[in-house]
Coordinates of C-alpha atoms and ligand atoms in Angstrom, one line a residue:
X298 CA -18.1 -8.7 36.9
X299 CA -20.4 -11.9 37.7
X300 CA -19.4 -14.0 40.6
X301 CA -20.4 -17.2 38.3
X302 CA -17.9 -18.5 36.0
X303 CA -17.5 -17.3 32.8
X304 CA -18.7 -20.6 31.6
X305 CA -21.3 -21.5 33.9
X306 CA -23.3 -23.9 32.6
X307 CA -27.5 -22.1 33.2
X308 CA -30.2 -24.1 31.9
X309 CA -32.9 -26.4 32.2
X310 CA -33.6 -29.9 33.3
X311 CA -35.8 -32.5 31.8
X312 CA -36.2 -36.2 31.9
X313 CA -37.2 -38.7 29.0
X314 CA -40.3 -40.5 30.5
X315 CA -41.9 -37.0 31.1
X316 CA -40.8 -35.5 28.4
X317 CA -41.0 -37.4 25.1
X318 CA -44.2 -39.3 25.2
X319 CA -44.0 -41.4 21.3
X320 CA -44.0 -44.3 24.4
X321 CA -44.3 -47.1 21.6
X322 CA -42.7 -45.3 18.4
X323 CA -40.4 -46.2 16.3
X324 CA -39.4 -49.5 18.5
X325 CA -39.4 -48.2 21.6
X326 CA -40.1 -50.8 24.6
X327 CA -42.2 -50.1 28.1
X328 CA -40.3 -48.7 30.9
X329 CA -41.8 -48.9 34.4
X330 CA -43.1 -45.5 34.2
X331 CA -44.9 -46.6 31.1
X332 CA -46.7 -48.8 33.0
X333 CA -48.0 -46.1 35.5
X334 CA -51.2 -44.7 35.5
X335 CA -51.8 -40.9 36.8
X336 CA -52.3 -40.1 40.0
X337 CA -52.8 -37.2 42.4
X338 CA -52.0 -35.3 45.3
X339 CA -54.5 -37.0 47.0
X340 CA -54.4 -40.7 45.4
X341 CA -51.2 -42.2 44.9
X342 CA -50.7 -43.5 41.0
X343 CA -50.9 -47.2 40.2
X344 CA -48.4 -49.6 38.4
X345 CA -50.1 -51.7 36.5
X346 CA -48.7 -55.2 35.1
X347 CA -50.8 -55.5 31.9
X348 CA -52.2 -52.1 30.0
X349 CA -55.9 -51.2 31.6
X350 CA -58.2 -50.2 28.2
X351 CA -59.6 -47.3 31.2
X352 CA -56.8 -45.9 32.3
X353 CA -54.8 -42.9 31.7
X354 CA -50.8 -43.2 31.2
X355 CA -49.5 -39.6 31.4
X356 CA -45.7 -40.7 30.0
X357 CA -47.3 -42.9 26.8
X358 CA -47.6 -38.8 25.1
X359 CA -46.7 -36.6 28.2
X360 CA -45.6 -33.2 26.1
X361 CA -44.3 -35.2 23.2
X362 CA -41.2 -33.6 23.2
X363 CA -40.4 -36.5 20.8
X364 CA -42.2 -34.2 17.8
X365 CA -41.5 -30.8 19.4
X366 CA -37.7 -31.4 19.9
X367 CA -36.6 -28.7 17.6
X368 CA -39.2 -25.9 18.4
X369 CA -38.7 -26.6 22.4
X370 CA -34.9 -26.4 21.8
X371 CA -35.4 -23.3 19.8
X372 CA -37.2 -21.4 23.3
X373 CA -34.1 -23.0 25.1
X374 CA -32.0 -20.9 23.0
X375 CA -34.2 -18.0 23.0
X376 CA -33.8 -18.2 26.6
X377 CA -29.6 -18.0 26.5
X378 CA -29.9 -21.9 28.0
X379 CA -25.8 -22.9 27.5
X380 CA -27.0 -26.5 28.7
X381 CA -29.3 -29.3 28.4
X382 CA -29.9 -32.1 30.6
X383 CA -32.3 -34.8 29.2
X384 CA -31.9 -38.4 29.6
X385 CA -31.6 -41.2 27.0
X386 CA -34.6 -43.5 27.5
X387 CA -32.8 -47.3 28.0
X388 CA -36.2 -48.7 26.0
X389 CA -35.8 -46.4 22.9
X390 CA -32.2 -47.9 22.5
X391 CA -32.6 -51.5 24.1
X392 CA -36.7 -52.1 24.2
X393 CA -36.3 -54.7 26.7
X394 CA -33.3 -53.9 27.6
X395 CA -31.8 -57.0 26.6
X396 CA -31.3 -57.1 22.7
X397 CA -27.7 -57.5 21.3
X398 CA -28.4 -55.0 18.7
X399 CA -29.4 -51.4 19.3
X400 CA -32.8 -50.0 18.0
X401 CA -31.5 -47.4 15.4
X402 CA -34.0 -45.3 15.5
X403 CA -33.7 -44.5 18.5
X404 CA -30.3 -43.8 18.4
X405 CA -31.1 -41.5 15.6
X406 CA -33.9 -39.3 17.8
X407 CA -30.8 -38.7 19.7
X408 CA -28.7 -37.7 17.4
X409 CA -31.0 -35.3 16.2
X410 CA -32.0 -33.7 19.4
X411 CA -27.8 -33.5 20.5
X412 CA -27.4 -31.8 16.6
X413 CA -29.9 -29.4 17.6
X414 CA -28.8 -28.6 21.0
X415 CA -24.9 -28.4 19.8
X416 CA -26.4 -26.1 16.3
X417 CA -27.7 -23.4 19.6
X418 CA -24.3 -23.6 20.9
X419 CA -26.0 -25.8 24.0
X420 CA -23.9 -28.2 25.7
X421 CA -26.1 -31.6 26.5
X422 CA -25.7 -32.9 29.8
X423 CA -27.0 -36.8 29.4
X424 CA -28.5 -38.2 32.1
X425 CA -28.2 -42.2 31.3
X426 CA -30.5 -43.5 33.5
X427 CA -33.6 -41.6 34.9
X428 CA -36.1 -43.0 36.5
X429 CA -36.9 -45.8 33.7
X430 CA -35.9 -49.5 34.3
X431 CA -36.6 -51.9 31.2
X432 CA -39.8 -52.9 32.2
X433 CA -39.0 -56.3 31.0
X434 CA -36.2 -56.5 33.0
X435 CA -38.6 -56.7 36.2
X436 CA -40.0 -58.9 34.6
X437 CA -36.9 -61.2 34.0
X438 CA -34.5 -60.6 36.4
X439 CA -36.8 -57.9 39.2
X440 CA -35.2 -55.1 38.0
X441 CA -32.0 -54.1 39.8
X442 CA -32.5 -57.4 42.1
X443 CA -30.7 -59.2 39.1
X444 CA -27.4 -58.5 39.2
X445 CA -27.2 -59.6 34.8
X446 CA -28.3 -56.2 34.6
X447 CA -25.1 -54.4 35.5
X448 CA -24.0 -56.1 32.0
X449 CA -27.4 -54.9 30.1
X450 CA -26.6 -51.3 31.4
X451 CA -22.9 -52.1 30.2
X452 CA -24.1 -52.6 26.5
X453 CA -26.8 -49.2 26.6
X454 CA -23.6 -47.3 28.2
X455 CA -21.3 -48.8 25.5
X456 CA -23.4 -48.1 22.6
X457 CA -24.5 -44.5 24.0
X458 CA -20.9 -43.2 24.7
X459 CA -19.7 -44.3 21.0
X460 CA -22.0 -43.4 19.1
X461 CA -22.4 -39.1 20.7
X462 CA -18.8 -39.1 21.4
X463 CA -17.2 -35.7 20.1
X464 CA -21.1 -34.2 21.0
X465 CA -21.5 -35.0 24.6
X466 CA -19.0 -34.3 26.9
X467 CA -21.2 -34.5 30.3
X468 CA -22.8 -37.3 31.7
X469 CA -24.9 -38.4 35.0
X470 CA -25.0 -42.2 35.7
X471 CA -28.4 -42.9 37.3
X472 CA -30.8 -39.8 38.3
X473 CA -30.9 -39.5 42.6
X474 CA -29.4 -43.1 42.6
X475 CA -30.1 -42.5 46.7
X476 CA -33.8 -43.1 45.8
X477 CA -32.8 -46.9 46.7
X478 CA -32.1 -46.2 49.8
X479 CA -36.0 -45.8 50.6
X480 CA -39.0 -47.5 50.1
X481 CA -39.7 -45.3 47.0
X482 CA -37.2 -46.0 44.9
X483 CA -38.6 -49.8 44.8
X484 CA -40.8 -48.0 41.6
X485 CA -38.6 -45.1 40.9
X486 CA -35.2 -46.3 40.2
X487 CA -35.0 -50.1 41.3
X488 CA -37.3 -52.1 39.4
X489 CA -38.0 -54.2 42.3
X490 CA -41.5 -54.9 41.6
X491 CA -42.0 -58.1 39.2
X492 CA -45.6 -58.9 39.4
X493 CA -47.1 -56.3 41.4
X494 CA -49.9 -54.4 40.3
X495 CA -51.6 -51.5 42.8
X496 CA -50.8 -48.3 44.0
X497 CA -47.2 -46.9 43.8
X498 CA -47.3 -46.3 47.7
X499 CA -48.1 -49.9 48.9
X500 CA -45.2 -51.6 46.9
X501 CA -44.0 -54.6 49.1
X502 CA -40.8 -53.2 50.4
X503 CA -38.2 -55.5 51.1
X504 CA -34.8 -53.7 52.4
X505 CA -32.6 -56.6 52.0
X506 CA -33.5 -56.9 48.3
X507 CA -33.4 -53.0 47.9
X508 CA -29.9 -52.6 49.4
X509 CA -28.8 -55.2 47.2
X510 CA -30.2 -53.8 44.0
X511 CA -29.3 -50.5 45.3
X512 CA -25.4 -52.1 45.3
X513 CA -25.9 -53.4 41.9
X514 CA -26.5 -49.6 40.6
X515 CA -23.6 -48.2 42.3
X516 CA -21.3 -51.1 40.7
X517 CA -22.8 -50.5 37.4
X518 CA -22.5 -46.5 38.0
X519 CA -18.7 -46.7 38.7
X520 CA -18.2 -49.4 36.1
X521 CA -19.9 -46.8 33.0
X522 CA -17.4 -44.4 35.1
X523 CA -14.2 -46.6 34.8
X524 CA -15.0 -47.1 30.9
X525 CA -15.6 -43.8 30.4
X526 CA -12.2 -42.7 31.7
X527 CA -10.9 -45.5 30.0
X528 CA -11.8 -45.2 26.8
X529 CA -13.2 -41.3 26.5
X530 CA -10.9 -39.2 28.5
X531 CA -12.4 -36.0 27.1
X532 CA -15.8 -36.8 29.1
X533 CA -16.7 -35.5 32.3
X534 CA -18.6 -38.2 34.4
X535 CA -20.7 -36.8 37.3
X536 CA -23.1 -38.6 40.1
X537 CA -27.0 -37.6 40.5
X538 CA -28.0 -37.4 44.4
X539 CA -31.9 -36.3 45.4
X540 CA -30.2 -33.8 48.5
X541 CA -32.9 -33.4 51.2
X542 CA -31.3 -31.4 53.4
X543 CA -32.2 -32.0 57.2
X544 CA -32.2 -29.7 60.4
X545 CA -32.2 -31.2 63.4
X546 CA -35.3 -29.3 65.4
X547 CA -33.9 -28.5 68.6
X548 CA -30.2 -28.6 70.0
X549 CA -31.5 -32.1 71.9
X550 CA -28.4 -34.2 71.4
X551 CA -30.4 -36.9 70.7
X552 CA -32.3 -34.9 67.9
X553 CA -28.5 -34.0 66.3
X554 CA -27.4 -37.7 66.3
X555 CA -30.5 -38.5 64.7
X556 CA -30.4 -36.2 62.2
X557 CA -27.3 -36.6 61.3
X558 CA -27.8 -40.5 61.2
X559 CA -30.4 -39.9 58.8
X560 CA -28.7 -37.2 56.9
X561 CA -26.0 -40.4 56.4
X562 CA -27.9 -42.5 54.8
X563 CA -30.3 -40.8 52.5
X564 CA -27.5 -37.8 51.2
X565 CA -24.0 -38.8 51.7
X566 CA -24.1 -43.1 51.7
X567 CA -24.7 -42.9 47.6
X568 CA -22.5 -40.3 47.1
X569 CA -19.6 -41.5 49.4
X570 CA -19.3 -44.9 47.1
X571 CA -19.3 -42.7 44.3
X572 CA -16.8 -40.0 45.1
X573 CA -15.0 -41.6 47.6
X574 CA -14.8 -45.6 46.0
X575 CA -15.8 -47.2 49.0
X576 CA -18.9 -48.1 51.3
X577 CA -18.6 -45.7 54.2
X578 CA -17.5 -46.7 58.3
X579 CA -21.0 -45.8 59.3
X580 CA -23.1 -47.6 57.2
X581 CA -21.9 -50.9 58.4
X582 CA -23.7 -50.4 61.6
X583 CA -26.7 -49.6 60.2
X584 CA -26.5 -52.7 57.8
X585 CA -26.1 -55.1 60.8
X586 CA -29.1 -53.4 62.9
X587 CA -31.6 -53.6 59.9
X588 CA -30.2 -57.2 59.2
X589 CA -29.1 -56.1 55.6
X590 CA -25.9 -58.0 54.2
X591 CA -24.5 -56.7 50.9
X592 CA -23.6 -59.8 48.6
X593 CA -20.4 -58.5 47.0
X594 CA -19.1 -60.2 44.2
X595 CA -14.8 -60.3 44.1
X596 CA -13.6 -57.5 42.2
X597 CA -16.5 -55.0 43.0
X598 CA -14.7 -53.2 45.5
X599 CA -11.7 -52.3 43.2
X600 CA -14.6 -51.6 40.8
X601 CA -15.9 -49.1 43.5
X602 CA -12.4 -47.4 44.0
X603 CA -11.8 -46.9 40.5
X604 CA -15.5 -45.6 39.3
X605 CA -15.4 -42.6 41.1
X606 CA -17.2 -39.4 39.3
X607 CA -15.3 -36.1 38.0
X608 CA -18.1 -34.2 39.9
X609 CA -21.1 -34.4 41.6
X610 CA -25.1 -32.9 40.6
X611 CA -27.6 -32.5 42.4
X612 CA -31.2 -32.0 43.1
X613 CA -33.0 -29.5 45.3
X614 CA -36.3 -28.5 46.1
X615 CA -36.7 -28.6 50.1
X616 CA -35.6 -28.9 53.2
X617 CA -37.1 -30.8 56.7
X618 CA -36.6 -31.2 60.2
X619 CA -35.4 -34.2 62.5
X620 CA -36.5 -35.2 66.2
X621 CA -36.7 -37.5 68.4
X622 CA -40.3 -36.2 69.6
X623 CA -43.4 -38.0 67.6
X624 CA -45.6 -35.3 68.4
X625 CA -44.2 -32.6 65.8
X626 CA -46.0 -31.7 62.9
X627 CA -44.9 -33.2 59.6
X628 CA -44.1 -32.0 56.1
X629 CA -44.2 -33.6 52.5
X630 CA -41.7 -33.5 50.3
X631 CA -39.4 -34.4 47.3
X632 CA -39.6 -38.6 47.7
X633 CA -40.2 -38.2 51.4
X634 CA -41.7 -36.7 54.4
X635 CA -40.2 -34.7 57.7
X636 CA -41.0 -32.8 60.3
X637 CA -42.1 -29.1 60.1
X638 CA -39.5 -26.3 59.8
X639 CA -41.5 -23.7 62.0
X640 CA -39.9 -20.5 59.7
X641 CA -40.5 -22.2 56.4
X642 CA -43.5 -22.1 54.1
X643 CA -44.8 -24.3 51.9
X644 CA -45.7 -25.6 48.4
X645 CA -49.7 -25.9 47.1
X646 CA -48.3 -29.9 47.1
X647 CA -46.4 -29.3 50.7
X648 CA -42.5 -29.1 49.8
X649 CA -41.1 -26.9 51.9
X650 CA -39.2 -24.0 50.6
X651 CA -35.8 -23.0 51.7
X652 CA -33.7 -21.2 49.6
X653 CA -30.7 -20.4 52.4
X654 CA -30.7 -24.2 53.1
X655 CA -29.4 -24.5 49.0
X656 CA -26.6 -22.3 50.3
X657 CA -26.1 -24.4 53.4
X658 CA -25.9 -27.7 51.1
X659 CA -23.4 -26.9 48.5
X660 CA -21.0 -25.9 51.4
X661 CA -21.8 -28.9 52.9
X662 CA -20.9 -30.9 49.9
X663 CA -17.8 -29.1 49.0
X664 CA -16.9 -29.6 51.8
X665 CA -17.0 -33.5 52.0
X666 CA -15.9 -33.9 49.0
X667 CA -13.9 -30.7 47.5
X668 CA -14.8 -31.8 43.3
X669 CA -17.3 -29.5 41.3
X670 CA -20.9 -29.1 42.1
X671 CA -23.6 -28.7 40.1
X672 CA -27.3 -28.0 41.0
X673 CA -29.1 -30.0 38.7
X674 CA -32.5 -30.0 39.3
X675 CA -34.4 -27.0 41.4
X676 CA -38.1 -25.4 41.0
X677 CA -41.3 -24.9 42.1
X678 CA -44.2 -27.0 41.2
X679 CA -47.1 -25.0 41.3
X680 CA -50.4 -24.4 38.6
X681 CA -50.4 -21.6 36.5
X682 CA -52.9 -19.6 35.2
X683 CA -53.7 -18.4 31.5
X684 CA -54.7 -14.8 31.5
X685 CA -57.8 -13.7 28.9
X686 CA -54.6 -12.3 26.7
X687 CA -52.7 -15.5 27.0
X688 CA -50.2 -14.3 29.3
X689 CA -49.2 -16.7 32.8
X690 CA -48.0 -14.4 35.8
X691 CA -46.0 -17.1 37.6
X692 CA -44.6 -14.5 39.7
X693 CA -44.1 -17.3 42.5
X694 CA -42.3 -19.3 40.0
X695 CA -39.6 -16.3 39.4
X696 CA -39.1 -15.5 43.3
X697 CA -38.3 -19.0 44.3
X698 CA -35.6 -19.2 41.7
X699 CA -34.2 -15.9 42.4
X700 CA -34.1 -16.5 46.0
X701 CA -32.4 -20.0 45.3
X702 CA -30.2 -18.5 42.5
X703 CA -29.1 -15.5 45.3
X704 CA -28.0 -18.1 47.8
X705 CA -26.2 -20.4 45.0
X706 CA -24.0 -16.6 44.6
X707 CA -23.5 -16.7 48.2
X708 CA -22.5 -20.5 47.8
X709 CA -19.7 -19.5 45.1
X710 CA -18.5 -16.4 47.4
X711 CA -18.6 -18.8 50.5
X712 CA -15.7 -20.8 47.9
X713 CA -17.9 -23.4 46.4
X714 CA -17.1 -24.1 43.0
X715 CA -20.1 -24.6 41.3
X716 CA -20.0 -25.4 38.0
X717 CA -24.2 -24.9 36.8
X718 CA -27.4 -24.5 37.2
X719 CA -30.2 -26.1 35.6
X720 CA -33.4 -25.9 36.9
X721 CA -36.3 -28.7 37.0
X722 CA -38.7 -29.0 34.4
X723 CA -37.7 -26.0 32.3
X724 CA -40.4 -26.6 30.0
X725 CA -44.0 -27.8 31.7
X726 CA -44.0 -31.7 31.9
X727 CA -45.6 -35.0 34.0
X728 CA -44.8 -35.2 37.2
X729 CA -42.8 -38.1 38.7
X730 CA -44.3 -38.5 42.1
X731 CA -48.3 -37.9 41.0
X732 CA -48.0 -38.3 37.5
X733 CA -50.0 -34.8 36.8
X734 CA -49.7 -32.1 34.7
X735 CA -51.2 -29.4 36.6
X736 CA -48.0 -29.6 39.2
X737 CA -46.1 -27.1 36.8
X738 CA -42.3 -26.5 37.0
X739 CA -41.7 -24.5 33.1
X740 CA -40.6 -21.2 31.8
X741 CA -42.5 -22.4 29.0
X742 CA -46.4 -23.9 29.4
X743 CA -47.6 -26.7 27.5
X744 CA -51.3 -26.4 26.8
X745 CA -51.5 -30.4 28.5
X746 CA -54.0 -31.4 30.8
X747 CA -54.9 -34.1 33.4
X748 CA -56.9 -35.6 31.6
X749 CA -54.8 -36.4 28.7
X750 CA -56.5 -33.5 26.5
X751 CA -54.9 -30.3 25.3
X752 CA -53.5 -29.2 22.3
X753 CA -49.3 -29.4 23.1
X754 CA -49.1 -25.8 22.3
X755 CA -46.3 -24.2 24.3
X756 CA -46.3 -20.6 25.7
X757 CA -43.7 -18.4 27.5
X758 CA -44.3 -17.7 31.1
X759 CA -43.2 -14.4 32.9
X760 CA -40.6 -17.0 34.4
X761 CA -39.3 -17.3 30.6
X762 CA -38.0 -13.4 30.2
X763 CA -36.7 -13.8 33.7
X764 CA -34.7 -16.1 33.6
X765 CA -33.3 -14.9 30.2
X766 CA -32.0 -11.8 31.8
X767 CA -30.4 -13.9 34.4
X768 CA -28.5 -15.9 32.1
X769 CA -27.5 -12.6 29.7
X770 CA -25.9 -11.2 32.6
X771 CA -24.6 -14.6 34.1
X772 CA -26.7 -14.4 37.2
X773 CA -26.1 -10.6 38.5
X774 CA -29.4 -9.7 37.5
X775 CA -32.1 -11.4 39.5
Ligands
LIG1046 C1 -37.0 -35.3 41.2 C2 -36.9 -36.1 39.9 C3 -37.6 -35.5 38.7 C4 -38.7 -34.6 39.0 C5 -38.6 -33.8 40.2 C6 -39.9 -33.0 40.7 O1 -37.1 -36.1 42.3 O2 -35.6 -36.4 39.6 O3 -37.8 -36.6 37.8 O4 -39.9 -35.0 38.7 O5 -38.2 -34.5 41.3 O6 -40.7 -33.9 41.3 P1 -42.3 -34.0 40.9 O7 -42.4 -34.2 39.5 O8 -42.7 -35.2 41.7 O9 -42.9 -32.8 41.4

C-alpha cells in the first residue's frame, strides 16, 4: 500500500504568460511579462515601455498552449496527471485590468481548457494571479503601489469564481506572493515599475513602496479568501510561497540568528499573514530598522484575520547557505542568490540541488502551521537533447524528481500531510527569470527555440514514462 493518499493530487505545473502565448488574441491586454524581452543566463531580460520592432518577446507565442490546449491535456492524461495547475491570465479576462465588463472570450478559453481537464477526470488547480500585473495598471496606479487595485483584483476574483464554480474547487491567490519581499518581485509580482524601461535587474528598488504594495497583495489575497468562504464554501483556498530553504553554514551563533532572520522574512513573513491573519512579532523590528512603515487602512487587519487560506503550496527547487563571513563562495538560485552549500551540486544555470532539504521543509511548515501542504512547483531546468531517432534521455530530469519525490515519502512518514505534487513546467515552456527556452523543465518537449523559431511540435521525454509509472502506482515506484 502507498504511503501517499489515496487521492493525492500528482501532476504538473504551468503558468499562463509561459504557457499560452495568443498575447494579443481574442482581446487579450499586455501584462508586464508581455512587455519583456528575452534574456539569458548571462544578460538579464529587458522591460520595455513601448513594443521594440527588434526585439524578441518570448511570452507574446511562448508554446501557444492557447491552440494546443486539448492535445497537451491529452499527454497530461496519458501521463495519469489527477491535477492541473495553470493560471488565469488577469489581461485575457480584464485587458487593462480595469473594464466593468469581462472579455468573454476569454472567459470561454477557460472554460474550455477546465471542460477538458474535468472530461480526463483532472482536477484544475487555478492559480489567480501568476506573475502577470495588468500592464496598464503600472501604468495607472504603479501596479500594486495603488491600493484601487485590491478592488480591480476583487472584480477578476468575482467574475472567475462565478463563472467555474461547480469545475474548480482549488485555488492559489497570487503565485510566491513572498517575491515582494525582494528587489525582484518589483517586475515579477508587484508592478512597481511605471515608466521604466531597461534591464529587469537594475529596476529602481524602493522598499518602502515594495512593502506597501507587497501589503496591498496580502489584503487582496485574504479578501478573494474571505469571499470565497463566503460565498463558495465547497472551494478550497490555498497560499503560493517561493520556499528557499536556508542553512546556516557553521554553528556560529551569529550565522544561526542570521539565518534564521532571513529565513523570517523571505519564507514564513507572507505566509504568517496568510495562515495565521496577522503581521508577525518579528517583522516589526525589521520594519523600523529599514525605515519601512506599513500604511494600514481601518478594517484591514480584521480583513487579515479572516482571509486565512485552507492550505498552503509551495515552490521548491533549492536550497542555500547563511553567514556572517563575506568571504564564502556564492550560489544562484530560484529569485535569489546564497552562499555555497559545500555537499551540494549544482544546476547548468547554478540552483543548487537538495532533495533531503524538500524533506526538511515540509516538516518545517507543518510544523508552523499544522494545515495541508502541497508542493507545487519542483524540477530541473536543464537542455535536452534530440537523439537522431527523436528520443530525449533526460536521465537527469528523472533522478532529481525521484530523489525529491523519495524525500516528499519520508515527509508523509515523518507525519506531514501532504496533499500533492505537481511539478514545474510539466510540459517545456519560457522561463520566468531569463525568459529562454533552452532552460527546460517538461516531461513533454516543445520543438521551441530561443530565437522564436521552431515548429510547436511536442515530444515525450524519458521523464514522461517515468513519471507515469510513478503516478499508476501513487508514488511507490520511483
Ligand atoms: C518559479 C516561478 C515559475 C517558474 C519557476 C522556474 O519561481 O513561479 O513561474 O518559472 O520558478 O523558474 P525559471 O523559469 O526561472 O527557471
Amino acid at each position: 500500500m502507498s504511503v501517499f493518499k489515496k487521492d493525492f493530487l500528482w501532476g504538473g505545473a504551468t503558468a499562463a504568460n509561459q504557457l499560452e502565448g495568443a498575447w494579443n488574441v481574442d482581446g487579450k491586454g499586455p501584462s508586464v511579462p508581455d512587455m519583456c524581452t528575452n534574456g539569458t543566463h548571462e544578460t538579464p531580460k529587458r522591460v520595455t515601455a513601448e513594443f521594440e520592432a527588434d526585439a524578441l518577446y518570448p511570452s507574446h507565442e511562448a508554446i501557444d498552449f492557447y491552440h494546443h490546449y486539448r492535445e497537451d491535456i491529452a499527454l497530461f492524461a496519458e501521463m495519469g496527471f489527477k491535477c492541473f495547475r495553470f493560471s488565469i491570465a488577469w489581461t485575457r479576462i480584464f485587458p487593462t485590468g480595469m473594464e466593468e465588463t469581462p472579455n468573454e472570450a476569454g472567459l470561454s478559453f477557460y472554460d474550455r481548457v477546465i471542460d477538458e481537464c474535468l472530461s480526463h477526470g483532472i482536477e484544475p488547480l487555478v492559480t489567480i494571479s501568476h506573475y502577470e500585473m495588468p500592464y496598464a495598471l503600472v501604468e495607472k496606479c504603479n501596479g500594486w503601489y495603488g491600493r484601487e487595485c485590491i478592488d480591480h483584483f476583487m472584480r477578476f476574483c468575482e467574475t472567475i469564481f462565478e463563472r467555474y464554480r461547480g469545475r474548480v474547487r482549488y485555488w492559489l491567490t497570487f503565485n510566491e506572493i513572498n517575491s515582494g519581499t525582494l528587489p525582484h518581485g518589483v517586475v515579477l509580482s508587484l508592478g512597481t515599475l511605471k515608466g521604466y524601461t531597461g534591464p529587469t535587474t537594475e529596476v529602481p528598488d524602493e522598499p518602502q513602496v515594495r512593502f506597501q504594495a507587497l501589503h496591498h497583495q496580502l489584503v487582496a489575497s485574504a479578501k478573494a479568501v474571505r469571499l470565497a468562504h463566503q460565498k463558495y464554501p465547497e472551494f478550497k483556498m490555498g497560499n503560493m510561497i517561493c520556499f528557499i530553504t536556508m542553512y546556516p553554514y557553521s554553528c556560529n551563533p551569529d550565522d544561526v540568528l542570521k539565518c534564521q532572520r532571513e529565513m523570517r522574512m523571505m519564507n514564513w513573513f507572507c505566509s504568517d499573514v496568510q495562515v495565521r491573519g496577522s503581521y508577525p512579532a518579528y517583522a516589526k523590528r525589521w520594519f523600523d530598522e529599514k525605515g519601512i512603515s506599513i500604511h494600514m487602512e481601518p478594517g484591514d487587519e480584521a480583513l487579515l484575520k479572516e482571509g486565512t487560506v485552507d492550505f498552503y503550496t509551495f515552490s521548491y527547487y533549492v536550497s542555500n547557505c547563511v553567514s556572517v563571513d563575506p568571504s564564502l563562495a556564492r550560489v544562484e538560485g530560484n529569485i535569489m542568490s546564497g552562499l555555497k552549500n559545500p555537499y551540494l551540486e549544482t544546476s547548468e544555470w547554478g540552483w543548487q540541488i537538495d532533495p533531503k532539504g524538500l524533506r526538511y521543509t515540509l516538516n518545517e511548515i507543518y510544523d508552523r502551521y499544522q494545515i495541508p501542504v502541497m508542493v507545487v512547483e519542483n524540477g530541473l531546468g536543464a537542455r535536452d537533447v534530440i537523439e537522431p531517432d527523436g528520443s530525449i534521455h533526460d536521465d537527469y530530469r528523472v533522478d532529481y524528481l525521484r530523489e525529491h519525490v523519495r524525500q516528499m515519502r519520508e515527509a508523509v512518514l515523518d507525519g506531514v500531510d501532504v496533499m500533492g505534487y505537481t511539478p514545474w513546467g510539466c510540459i517545456d515552456l519560457v522561463s520566468a527569470s531569463t525568459g529562454e527556452m533552452a532552460k527546460r523543465y517538461g516531461m513533454i518537449y516543445v520543438e521551441k527555440y530561443d530565437d522564436g523559431t521552431g515548429s510547436l511540435a511536442r515530444r515525450k521525454k524519458d521523464s514522461f514514462e517515468w513519471y507515469r509509472r510513478v503516478i499508476a502506482s501513487n508514488g511507490e515506484t520511483l
